[in-house]
Short mmCIF file of C-alpha atoms in Angstrom, two decimals:
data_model
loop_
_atom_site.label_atom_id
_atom_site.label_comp_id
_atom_site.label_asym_id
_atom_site.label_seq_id
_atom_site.Cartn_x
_atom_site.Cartn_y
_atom_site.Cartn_z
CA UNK A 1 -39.02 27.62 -32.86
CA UNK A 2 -36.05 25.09 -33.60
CA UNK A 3 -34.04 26.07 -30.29
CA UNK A 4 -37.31 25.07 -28.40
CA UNK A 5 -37.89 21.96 -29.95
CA UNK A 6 -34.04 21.11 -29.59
CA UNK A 7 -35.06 22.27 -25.86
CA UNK A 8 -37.74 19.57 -25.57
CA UNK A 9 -35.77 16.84 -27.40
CA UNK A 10 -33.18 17.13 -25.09
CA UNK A 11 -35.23 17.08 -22.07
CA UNK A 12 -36.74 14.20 -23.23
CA UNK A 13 -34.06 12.33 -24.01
CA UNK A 14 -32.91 13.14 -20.31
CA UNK A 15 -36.33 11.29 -19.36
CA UNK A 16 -35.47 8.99 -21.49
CA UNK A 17 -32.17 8.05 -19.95
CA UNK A 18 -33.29 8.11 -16.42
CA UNK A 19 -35.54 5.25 -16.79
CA UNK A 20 -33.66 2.49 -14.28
CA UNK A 21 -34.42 -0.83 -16.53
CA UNK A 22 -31.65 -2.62 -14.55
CA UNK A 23 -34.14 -1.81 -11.13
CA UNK A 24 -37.60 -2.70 -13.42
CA UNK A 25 -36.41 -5.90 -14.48
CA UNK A 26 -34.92 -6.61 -10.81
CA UNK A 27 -38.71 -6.01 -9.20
CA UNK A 28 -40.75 -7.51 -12.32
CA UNK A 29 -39.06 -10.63 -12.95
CA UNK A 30 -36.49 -11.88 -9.83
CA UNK A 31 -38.70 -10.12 -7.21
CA UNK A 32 -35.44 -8.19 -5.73
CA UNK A 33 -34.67 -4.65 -4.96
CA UNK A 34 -30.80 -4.22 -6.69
CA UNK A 35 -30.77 -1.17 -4.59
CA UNK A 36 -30.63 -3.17 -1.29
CA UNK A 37 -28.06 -5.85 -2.80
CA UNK A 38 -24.77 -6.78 -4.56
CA UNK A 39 -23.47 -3.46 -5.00
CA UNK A 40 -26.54 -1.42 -4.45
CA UNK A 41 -26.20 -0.07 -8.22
CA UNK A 42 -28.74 -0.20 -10.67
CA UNK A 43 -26.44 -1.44 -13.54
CA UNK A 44 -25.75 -4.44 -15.75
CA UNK A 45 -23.05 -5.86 -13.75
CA UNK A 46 -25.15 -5.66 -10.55
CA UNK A 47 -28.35 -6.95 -12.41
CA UNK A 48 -26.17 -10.47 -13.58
CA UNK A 49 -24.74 -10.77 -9.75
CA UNK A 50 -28.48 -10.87 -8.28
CA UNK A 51 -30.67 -12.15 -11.25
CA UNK A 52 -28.36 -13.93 -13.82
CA UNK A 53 -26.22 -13.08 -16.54
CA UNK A 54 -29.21 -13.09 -18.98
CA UNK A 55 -31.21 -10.51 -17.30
CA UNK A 56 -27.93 -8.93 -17.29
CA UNK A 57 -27.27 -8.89 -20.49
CA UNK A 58 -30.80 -7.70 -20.99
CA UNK A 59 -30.16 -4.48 -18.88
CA UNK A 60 -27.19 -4.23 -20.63
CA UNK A 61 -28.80 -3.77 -24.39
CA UNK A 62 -31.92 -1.26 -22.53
CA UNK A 63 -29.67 0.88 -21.36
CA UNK A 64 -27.60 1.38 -23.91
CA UNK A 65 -30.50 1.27 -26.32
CA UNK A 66 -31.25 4.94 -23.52
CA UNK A 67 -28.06 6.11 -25.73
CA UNK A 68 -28.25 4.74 -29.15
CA UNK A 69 -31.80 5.58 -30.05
CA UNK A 70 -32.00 9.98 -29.66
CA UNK A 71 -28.48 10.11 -31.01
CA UNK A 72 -29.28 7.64 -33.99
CA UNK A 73 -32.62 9.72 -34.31
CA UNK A 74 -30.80 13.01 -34.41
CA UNK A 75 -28.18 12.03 -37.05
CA UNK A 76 -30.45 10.26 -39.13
CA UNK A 77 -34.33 11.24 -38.67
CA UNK A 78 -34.67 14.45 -37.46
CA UNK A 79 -32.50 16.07 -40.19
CA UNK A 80 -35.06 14.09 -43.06
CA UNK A 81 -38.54 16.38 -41.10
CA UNK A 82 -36.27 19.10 -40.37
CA UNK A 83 -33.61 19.31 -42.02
CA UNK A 84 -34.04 23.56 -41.39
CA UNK A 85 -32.84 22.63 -38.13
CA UNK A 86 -29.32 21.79 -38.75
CA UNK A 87 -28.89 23.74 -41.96
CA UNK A 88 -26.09 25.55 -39.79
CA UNK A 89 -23.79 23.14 -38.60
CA UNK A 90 -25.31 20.23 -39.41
CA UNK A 91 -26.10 17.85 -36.82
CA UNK A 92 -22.59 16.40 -35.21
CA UNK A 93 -22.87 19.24 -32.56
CA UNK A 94 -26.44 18.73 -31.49
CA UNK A 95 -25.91 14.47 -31.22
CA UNK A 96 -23.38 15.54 -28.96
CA UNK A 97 -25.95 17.15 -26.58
CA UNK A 98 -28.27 14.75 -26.92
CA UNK A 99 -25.65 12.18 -25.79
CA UNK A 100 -24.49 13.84 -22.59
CA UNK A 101 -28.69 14.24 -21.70
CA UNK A 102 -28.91 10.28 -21.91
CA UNK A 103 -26.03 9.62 -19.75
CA UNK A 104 -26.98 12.54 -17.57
CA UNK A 105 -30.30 10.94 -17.41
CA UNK A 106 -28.61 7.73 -16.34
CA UNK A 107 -26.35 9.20 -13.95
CA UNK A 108 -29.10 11.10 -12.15
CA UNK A 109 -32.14 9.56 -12.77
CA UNK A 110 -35.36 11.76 -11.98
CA UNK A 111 -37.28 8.65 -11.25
CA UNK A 112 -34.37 7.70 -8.18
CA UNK A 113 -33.88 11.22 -6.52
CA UNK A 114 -31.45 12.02 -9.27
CA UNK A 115 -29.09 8.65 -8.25
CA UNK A 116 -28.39 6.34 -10.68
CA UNK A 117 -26.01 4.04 -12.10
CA UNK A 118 -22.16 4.42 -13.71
CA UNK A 119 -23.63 5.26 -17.41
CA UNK A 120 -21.13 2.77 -18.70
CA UNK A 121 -24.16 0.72 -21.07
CA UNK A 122 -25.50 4.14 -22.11
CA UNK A 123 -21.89 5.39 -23.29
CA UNK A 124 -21.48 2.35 -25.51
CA UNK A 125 -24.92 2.94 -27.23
CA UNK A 126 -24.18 6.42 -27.72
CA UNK A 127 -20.52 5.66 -29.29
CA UNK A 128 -21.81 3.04 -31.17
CA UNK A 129 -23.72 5.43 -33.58
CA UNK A 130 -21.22 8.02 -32.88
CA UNK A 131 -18.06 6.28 -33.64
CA UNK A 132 -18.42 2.57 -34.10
CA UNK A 133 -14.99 1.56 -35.25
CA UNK A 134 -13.18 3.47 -31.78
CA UNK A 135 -16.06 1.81 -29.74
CA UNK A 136 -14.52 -1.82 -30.94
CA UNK A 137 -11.14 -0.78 -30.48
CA UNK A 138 -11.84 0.52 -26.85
CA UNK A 139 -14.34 -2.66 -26.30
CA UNK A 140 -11.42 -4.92 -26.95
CA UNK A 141 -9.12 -3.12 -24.47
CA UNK A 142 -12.20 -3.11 -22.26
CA UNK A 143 -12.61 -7.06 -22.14
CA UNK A 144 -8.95 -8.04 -22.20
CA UNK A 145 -8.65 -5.84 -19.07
CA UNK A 146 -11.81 -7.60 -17.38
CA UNK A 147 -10.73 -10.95 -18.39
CA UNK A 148 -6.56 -10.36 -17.06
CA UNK A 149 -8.14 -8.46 -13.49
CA UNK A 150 -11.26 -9.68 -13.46
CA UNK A 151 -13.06 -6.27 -12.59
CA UNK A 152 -15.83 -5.05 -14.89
CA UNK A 153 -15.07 -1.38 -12.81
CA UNK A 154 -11.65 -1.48 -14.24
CA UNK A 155 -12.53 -2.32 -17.66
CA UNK A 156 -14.96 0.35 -18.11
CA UNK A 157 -12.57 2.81 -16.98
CA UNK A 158 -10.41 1.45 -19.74
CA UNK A 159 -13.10 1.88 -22.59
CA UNK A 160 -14.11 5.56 -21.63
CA UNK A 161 -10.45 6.56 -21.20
CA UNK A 162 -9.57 4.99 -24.53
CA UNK A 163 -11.69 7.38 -26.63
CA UNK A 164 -10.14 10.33 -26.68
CA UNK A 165 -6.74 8.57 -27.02
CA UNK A 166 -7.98 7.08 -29.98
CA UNK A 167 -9.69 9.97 -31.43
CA UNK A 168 -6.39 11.80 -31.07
CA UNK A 169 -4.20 9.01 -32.89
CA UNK A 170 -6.92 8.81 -35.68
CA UNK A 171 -6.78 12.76 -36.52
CA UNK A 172 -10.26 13.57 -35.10
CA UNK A 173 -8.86 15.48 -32.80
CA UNK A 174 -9.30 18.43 -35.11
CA UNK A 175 -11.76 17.53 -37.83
CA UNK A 176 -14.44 16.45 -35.75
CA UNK A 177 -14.07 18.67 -32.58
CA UNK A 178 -17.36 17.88 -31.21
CA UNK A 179 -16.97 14.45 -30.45
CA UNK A 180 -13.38 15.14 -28.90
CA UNK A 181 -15.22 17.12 -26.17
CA UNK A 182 -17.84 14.71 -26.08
CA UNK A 183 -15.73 11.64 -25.22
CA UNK A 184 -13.47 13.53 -22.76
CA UNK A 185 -16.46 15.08 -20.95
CA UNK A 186 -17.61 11.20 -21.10
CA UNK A 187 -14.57 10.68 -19.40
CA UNK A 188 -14.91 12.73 -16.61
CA UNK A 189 -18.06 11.78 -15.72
CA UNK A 190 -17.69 8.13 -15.77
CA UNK A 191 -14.87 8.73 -13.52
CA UNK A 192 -16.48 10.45 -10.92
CA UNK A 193 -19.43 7.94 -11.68
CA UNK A 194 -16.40 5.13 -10.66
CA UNK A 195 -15.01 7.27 -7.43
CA UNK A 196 -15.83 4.54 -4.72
CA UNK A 197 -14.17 1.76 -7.37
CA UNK A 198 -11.57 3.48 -7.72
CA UNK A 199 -11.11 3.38 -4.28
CA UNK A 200 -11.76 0.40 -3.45
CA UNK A 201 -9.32 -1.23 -6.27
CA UNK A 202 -6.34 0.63 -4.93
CA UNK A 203 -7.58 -0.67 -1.43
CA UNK A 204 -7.56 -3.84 -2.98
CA UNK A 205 -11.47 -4.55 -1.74
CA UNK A 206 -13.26 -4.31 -5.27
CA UNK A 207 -15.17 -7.21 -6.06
CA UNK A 208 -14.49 -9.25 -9.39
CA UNK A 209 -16.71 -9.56 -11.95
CA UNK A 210 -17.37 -13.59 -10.98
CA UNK A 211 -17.14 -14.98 -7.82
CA UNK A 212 -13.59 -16.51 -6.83
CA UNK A 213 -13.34 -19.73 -4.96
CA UNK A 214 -11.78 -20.29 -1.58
CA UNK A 215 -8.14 -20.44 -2.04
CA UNK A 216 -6.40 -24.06 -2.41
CA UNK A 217 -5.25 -24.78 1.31
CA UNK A 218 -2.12 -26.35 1.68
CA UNK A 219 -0.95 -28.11 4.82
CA UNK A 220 2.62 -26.70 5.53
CA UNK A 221 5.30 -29.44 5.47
CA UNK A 222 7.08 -29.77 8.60
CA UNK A 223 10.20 -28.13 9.66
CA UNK A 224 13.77 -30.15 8.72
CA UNK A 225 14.55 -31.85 12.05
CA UNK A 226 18.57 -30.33 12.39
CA UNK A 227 21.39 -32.66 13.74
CA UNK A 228 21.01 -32.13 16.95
CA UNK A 229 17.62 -33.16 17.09
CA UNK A 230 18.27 -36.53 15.58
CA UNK A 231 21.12 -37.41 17.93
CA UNK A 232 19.86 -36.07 20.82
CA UNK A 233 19.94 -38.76 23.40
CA UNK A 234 16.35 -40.41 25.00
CA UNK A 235 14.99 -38.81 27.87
CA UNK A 236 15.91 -39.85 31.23
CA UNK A 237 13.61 -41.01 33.82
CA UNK A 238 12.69 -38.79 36.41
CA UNK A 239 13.84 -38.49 39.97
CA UNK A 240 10.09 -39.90 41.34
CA UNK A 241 10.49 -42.22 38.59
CA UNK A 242 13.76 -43.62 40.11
CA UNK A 243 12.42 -43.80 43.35
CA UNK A 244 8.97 -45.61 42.65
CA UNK A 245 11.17 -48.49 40.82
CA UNK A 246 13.92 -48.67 43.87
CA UNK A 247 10.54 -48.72 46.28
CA UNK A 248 8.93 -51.51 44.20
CA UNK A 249 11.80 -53.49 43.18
CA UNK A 250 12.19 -57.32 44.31
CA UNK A 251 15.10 -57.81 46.84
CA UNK A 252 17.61 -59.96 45.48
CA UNK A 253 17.65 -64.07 45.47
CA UNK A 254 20.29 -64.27 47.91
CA UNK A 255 17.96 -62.20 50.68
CA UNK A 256 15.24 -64.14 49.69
CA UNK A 257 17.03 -67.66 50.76
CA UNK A 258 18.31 -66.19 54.10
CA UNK A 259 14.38 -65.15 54.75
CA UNK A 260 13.21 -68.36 54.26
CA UNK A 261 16.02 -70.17 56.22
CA UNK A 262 15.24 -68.59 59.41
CA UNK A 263 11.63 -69.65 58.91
CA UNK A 264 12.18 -73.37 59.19
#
């Protein structure tokens, strides 16, 4: 009986995870498909380039909310109705499962043809209940990252690879083995989630998190005229030159007074 209602918990908490809030709030409330825009990803970061950084910020908190709430509810509800359930191994192994069904859910949403976003918002709900003091730790590294490159892709890299660094460091590595596997399973998927980033950073096309203005133009100063250049003599007048000013010129006085001699 408990296997099949661990079945159907986890199943929903795949539905769960697959709802697209970043895509709801998109058509609801700014009237835009985020499918067909910005980055054509249903995430946070998309959400603020198209809508604004509130409904960002508002996608942000839903979807990680798609993590937080079935592993909260697993380590700290279902155990009080059912506490049978986990009498085994208590329920570190099972939150674990319920966490990779929410970002699974994420990744391949049911309601989008099993596409979806980069399950970045639902990893930090998950490790917020999970392991709150790492999740800081990583968040920090995540935002001075963001804030020195300016690419949110980059940062969340950073967070999801800092985990199991951390856990290792803090001697989890062997007393809680279940979330070890968790966050480096994490890992892998939010790196194959991040493929095309990571691409694109090391082609040096990613877009930052904020728009950059145009570059400062700067009018390039003109080249150091060299000696020879400022001594070089003036040009002389051409050959036609010479010969339109011999043509034209007035004969002189003395021819002039001869002329008008022979006229009287």
């Amino acid at each position: 009986m408990y296997l099949l209602l661990k079945i159907l918990w986890l199943a929903l908490t795949y539905v769960l995870g697959s709802i697209p809030f970043g895509l709801v709030l998109g058509r609801v409330f700014c009237k835009i498909d985020i499918r067909k825009a910005g980055s054509g990803n249903v995430g946070a970061t998309n959400v603020s380039r198209l809508c604004g950084t509130g409904w960002g910020v508002l996608t942000l908190l839903l979807d990680a909310a798609k993590g937080a709430a079935p592993v909260a509810a697993v380590l700290y509800v279902l155990p009080h109705y059912w506490p049978e359930m986990f009498a085994a191994k208590g329920p570190a192994g099972f939150a674990g499962l319920t966490a990779l069904a929410a970002i699974l859910g994420h990744l391949y949403s049911v309601f989008l043809k099993f596409k979806g976003g980069k399950a970045v918002a639902t990893t930090v709900g998950v490790y917020l209940v999970l392991l709150p003091v790492h999740l800081i730790i990583s968040a920090v590294l995540c935002i001075v990252v963001i804030k020195r490159w300016g690419y949110v892709s980059l940062g969340s890299i950073t967070l999801v690879a800092a985990m199991p660094v951390l856990l290792i460091f803090s001697g989890m590595f062997t007393r809680n083995f279940e979330y070890m596997l968790l966050s480096v399973c994490i890992l892998v998927l939010v790196l194959y989630s991040h493929r095309g980033n990571l691409g694109r950073l090391m082609a040096g096309e990613e877009k930052p998190w904020q728009k950059r203005g145009p570059a400062e133009e700067t009018i390039p100063a003109p080249a150091a005229s060299t000696l020879q250049d400022a001594v070089k003599p003036a040009p002389q007048p051409s050959d036609a030159a010479e010969n339109f000013s011999s043509a034209n010129a007035c004969p002189p006085i003395e021819d002039q007074t001869r002329q008008g001699l022979k006229g009287i």
